[in-house]
Amino acid sequence: METGINVSSIASDLREYEDFIQPYEDAVSIVQVWLETLDKDFQRRHKHNPIHSMQSRIKTLNSIVGKLDRKGIPVSFEAAKDYLTDIAGIRVICFYVQDVYTIVNILKKQMDIIMIKEKDYIEEPKKNGYRSYHLVLGVTVYHAEGKQYYPVEIQIRTLAMDFWASMEHQLCYKAVRDDKTLLSKELKECSLLLEEIEGRMERFYDPEAEREG
């Protein structure tokens, strides 16, 4: 493959991309099954669903090529496999902060995974106010030639965190350069307010009392 954003040069036909991306799709499916099973089991045991919703995504060919190009890495599927850990991703939306940590702890106990990267932006938010829990797990995918680990980026956040992140993305995309400093300050304040409101609402929820009932 040649360097440069030219889709025809990175794949002679669609099958080359499909062959490359298939195990990433399989890895996402495996994690989704884990999460769905966890949610059902938690509901059965504790009468509470920690997961509100899930969204999965797989990078398109254009997106893979563009990211390698921006990083200054010669474009090839081999390079994508070696250097990109976000080709496959899942976003998990929870009701409560404690649900986020429940899911994180259970995911870490799964067999056939390796921890590639972990960052707790809830305990230590980004400077702009962004909060979420990020994991990159190497998920075992079995195929005819054997087994191999494929990275899946997992973002776990609450409804409030997801609302803020979605609005921040939309507002910053539309903001003109002169507005961005003020906007960043306002968004940080909004993040702090949402964190306070979220904490107050979470106190209304007493999982121990609910489990005892």
Short mmCIF file of C-alpha atoms in Angstrom, two decimals:
data_model
loop_
_atom_site.label_atom_id
_atom_site.label_comp_id
_atom_site.label_asym_id
_atom_site.label_seq_id
_atom_site.Cartn_x
_atom_site.Cartn_y
_atom_site.Cartn_z
CA MET A 1 0.00 0.00 0.00
CA GLU A 2 1.19 3.49 -0.79
CA THR A 3 1.15 6.39 1.63
CA GLY A 4 -1.64 8.89 1.06
CA ILE A 5 -5.39 9.02 1.34
CA ASN A 6 -6.30 7.01 -1.72
CA VAL A 7 -8.74 4.22 -0.99
CA SER A 8 -8.04 2.42 -4.24
CA SER A 9 -4.37 2.12 -3.28
CA ILE A 10 -5.03 0.60 0.13
CA ALA A 11 -7.40 -2.10 -1.08
CA SER A 12 -7.66 -3.53 -4.54
CA ASP A 13 -11.18 -4.63 -3.74
CA LEU A 14 -13.66 -4.62 -0.89
CA ARG A 15 -12.78 -8.16 0.14
CA GLU A 16 -9.31 -7.12 1.35
CA TYR A 17 -10.86 -4.67 3.80
CA GLU A 18 -13.56 -7.14 4.80
CA ASP A 19 -10.97 -9.83 5.54
CA PHE A 20 -8.99 -7.38 7.66
CA ILE A 21 -11.95 -6.01 9.60
CA GLN A 22 -13.81 -9.29 10.26
CA PRO A 23 -11.90 -10.31 13.43
CA TYR A 24 -12.44 -6.81 14.86
CA GLU A 25 -16.17 -7.23 14.28
CA ASP A 26 -15.95 -10.63 15.96
CA ALA A 27 -14.14 -9.10 18.96
CA VAL A 28 -16.85 -6.45 19.34
CA SER A 29 -19.54 -9.12 19.19
CA ILE A 30 -17.79 -11.10 21.93
CA VAL A 31 -17.66 -8.07 24.24
CA GLN A 32 -21.28 -7.21 23.52
CA VAL A 33 -22.34 -10.73 24.52
CA TRP A 34 -20.35 -10.39 27.77
CA LEU A 35 -22.05 -7.09 28.55
CA GLU A 36 -25.54 -8.30 27.68
CA THR A 37 -25.03 -11.38 29.86
CA LEU A 38 -23.71 -9.22 32.71
CA ASP A 39 -26.71 -6.91 32.49
CA LYS A 40 -29.20 -9.80 32.53
CA ASP A 41 -27.42 -11.54 35.40
CA PHE A 42 -27.28 -8.34 37.43
CA GLN A 43 -30.99 -7.77 36.88
CA ARG A 44 -31.75 -11.33 38.00
CA ARG A 45 -29.59 -11.10 41.12
CA HIS A 46 -30.09 -7.47 42.16
CA LYS A 47 -33.23 -6.27 40.34
CA HIS A 48 -31.23 -3.55 38.63
CA ASN A 49 -29.87 -3.15 35.11
CA PRO A 50 -26.52 -1.32 35.24
CA ILE A 51 -26.48 -0.79 31.47
CA HIS A 52 -28.82 1.76 29.94
CA SER A 53 -27.63 1.29 26.35
CA MET A 54 -24.67 0.28 24.19
CA GLN A 55 -23.30 1.52 20.88
CA SER A 56 -20.64 -0.22 18.84
CA ARG A 57 -18.60 1.05 15.93
CA ILE A 58 -15.96 -0.16 13.50
CA LYS A 59 -13.65 2.28 11.76
CA THR A 60 -14.28 2.64 8.05
CA LEU A 61 -11.51 2.17 5.53
CA ASN A 62 -11.30 5.93 4.99
CA SER A 63 -11.03 6.52 8.73
CA ILE A 64 -8.24 3.96 9.14
CA VAL A 65 -6.27 5.42 6.24
CA GLY A 66 -6.79 8.97 7.48
CA LYS A 67 -5.61 8.21 11.01
CA LEU A 68 -2.46 6.43 9.83
CA ASP A 69 -1.76 9.31 7.47
CA ARG A 70 -2.17 11.91 10.26
CA LYS A 71 0.23 9.92 12.44
CA GLY A 72 2.78 9.85 9.64
CA ILE A 73 2.69 6.06 9.48
CA PRO A 74 3.00 4.35 6.07
CA VAL A 75 -0.49 3.16 5.19
CA SER A 76 -1.06 -0.59 5.25
CA PHE A 77 -3.34 -3.05 6.97
CA GLU A 78 -0.32 -4.39 8.84
CA ALA A 79 0.43 -0.90 10.16
CA ALA A 80 -3.21 -0.44 11.15
CA LYS A 81 -3.08 -3.65 13.15
CA ASP A 82 0.22 -2.71 14.81
CA TYR A 83 -0.47 0.94 15.64
CA LEU A 84 -4.23 1.48 16.00
CA THR A 85 -6.08 0.29 19.09
CA ASP A 86 -9.39 2.01 18.33
CA ILE A 87 -10.42 0.24 15.12
CA ALA A 88 -13.20 -1.46 17.10
CA GLY A 89 -15.08 0.29 19.86
CA ILE A 90 -18.04 0.04 22.21
CA ARG A 91 -19.63 2.82 24.24
CA VAL A 92 -21.54 1.66 27.31
CA ILE A 93 -24.00 4.08 28.91
CA CYS A 94 -24.93 3.46 32.55
CA PHE A 95 -27.39 4.99 34.98
CA TYR A 96 -25.04 5.52 37.91
CA VAL A 97 -21.33 6.02 38.53
CA GLN A 98 -21.26 2.88 40.67
CA ASP A 99 -22.60 0.96 37.65
CA VAL A 100 -19.58 2.09 35.65
CA TYR A 101 -17.19 0.56 38.18
CA THR A 102 -19.31 -2.60 38.45
CA ILE A 103 -18.93 -3.15 34.72
CA VAL A 104 -15.22 -2.32 34.75
CA ASN A 105 -14.52 -4.79 37.56
CA ILE A 106 -16.47 -7.60 35.91
CA LEU A 107 -14.86 -7.03 32.52
CA LYS A 108 -11.43 -7.31 34.13
CA LYS A 109 -12.35 -10.76 35.44
CA GLN A 110 -13.18 -12.15 32.01
CA MET A 111 -10.98 -14.90 30.64
CA ASP A 112 -9.28 -14.67 27.27
CA ILE A 113 -8.49 -10.96 27.53
CA ILE A 114 -5.43 -8.83 28.12
CA MET A 115 -5.46 -5.29 29.45
CA ILE A 116 -3.84 -3.00 26.89
CA LYS A 117 -4.77 0.40 28.26
CA GLU A 118 -6.85 1.80 31.12
CA LYS A 119 -7.72 5.37 32.07
CA ASP A 120 -10.17 6.58 34.69
CA TYR A 121 -11.38 10.01 33.58
CA ILE A 122 -14.08 9.92 36.26
CA GLU A 123 -11.59 9.97 39.12
CA GLU A 124 -9.32 12.33 37.17
CA PRO A 125 -11.37 14.24 34.55
CA LYS A 126 -9.71 15.82 31.55
CA LYS A 127 -8.96 19.54 31.79
CA ASN A 128 -12.00 20.38 29.68
CA GLY A 129 -14.33 18.53 32.07
CA TYR A 130 -14.65 15.28 30.12
CA ARG A 131 -15.47 12.27 32.31
CA SER A 132 -15.59 8.62 31.32
CA TYR A 133 -13.82 5.32 31.98
CA HIS A 134 -11.70 4.05 29.10
CA LEU A 135 -10.44 0.52 28.59
CA VAL A 136 -8.67 -1.07 25.68
CA LEU A 137 -8.97 -4.83 25.98
CA GLY A 138 -7.21 -7.40 23.85
CA VAL A 139 -10.02 -9.86 23.10
CA THR A 140 -9.25 -13.40 22.00
CA VAL A 141 -10.71 -14.25 18.61
CA TYR A 142 -10.53 -17.85 17.45
CA HIS A 143 -10.22 -18.64 13.75
CA ALA A 144 -9.08 -21.48 11.51
CA GLU A 145 -5.38 -20.64 11.93
CA GLY A 146 -5.59 -20.44 15.72
CA LYS A 147 -6.33 -17.59 18.10
CA GLN A 148 -5.23 -13.97 18.25
CA TYR A 149 -5.91 -10.91 20.39
CA TYR A 150 -7.70 -7.94 18.82
CA PRO A 151 -8.08 -4.61 20.65
CA VAL A 152 -11.50 -3.24 21.50
CA GLU A 153 -11.77 0.27 22.92
CA ILE A 154 -14.50 0.46 25.56
CA GLN A 155 -15.82 3.78 26.86
CA ILE A 156 -18.04 3.42 29.92
CA ARG A 157 -19.92 6.48 31.17
CA THR A 158 -23.18 7.58 32.75
CA LEU A 159 -26.10 9.25 30.99
CA ALA A 160 -24.98 12.62 32.38
CA MET A 161 -21.40 12.12 31.17
CA ASP A 162 -22.64 11.09 27.75
CA PHE A 163 -24.91 14.13 27.52
CA TRP A 164 -22.01 16.45 28.33
CA ALA A 165 -19.63 14.73 25.88
CA SER A 166 -22.18 14.86 23.06
CA MET A 167 -22.97 18.53 23.63
CA GLU A 168 -19.28 19.44 24.00
CA HIS A 169 -18.51 17.81 20.67
CA GLN A 170 -21.39 19.56 18.93
CA LEU A 171 -20.74 22.98 20.44
CA CYS A 172 -16.97 22.94 19.91
CA TYR A 173 -17.45 21.84 16.29
CA LYS A 174 -19.64 24.88 15.61
CA ALA A 175 -17.75 27.42 17.70
CA VAL A 176 -15.63 30.05 15.99
CA ARG A 177 -12.07 30.49 17.17
CA ASP A 178 -12.75 33.61 19.28
CA ASP A 179 -15.49 31.84 21.20
CA LYS A 180 -13.53 28.74 22.16
CA THR A 181 -11.77 30.06 25.27
CA LEU A 182 -15.01 31.26 26.84
CA LEU A 183 -16.84 28.15 25.68
CA SER A 184 -14.21 25.88 27.26
CA LYS A 185 -14.64 27.65 30.59
CA GLU A 186 -18.43 27.39 30.41
CA LEU A 187 -18.29 23.71 29.46
CA LYS A 188 -15.98 22.96 32.38
CA GLU A 189 -18.46 24.64 34.73
CA CYS A 190 -21.32 22.66 33.18
CA SER A 191 -19.38 19.46 33.75
CA LEU A 192 -18.95 20.30 37.43
CA LEU A 193 -22.64 21.13 37.77
CA LEU A 194 -23.66 17.89 36.10
CA GLU A 195 -21.33 15.96 38.40
CA GLU A 196 -22.97 17.57 41.42
CA ILE A 197 -26.50 16.88 40.13
CA GLU A 198 -25.55 13.33 39.23
CA GLY A 199 -24.22 12.76 42.75
CA ARG A 200 -27.41 14.10 44.31
CA MET A 201 -29.61 11.90 42.12
CA GLU A 202 -27.43 8.86 42.77
CA ARG A 203 -28.02 9.29 46.49
CA PHE A 204 -31.73 8.71 45.84
CA TYR A 205 -30.81 5.26 44.59
CA ASP A 206 -29.95 2.83 47.39
CA PRO A 207 -28.95 -0.46 45.79
CA GLU A 208 -28.51 -2.25 49.12
CA ALA A 209 -32.08 -1.45 50.16
CA GLU A 210 -33.35 -2.48 46.75
CA ARG A 211 -31.50 -5.82 46.92
CA GLU A 212 -32.83 -6.55 50.40
CA GLY A 213 -36.46 -5.99 49.29
#
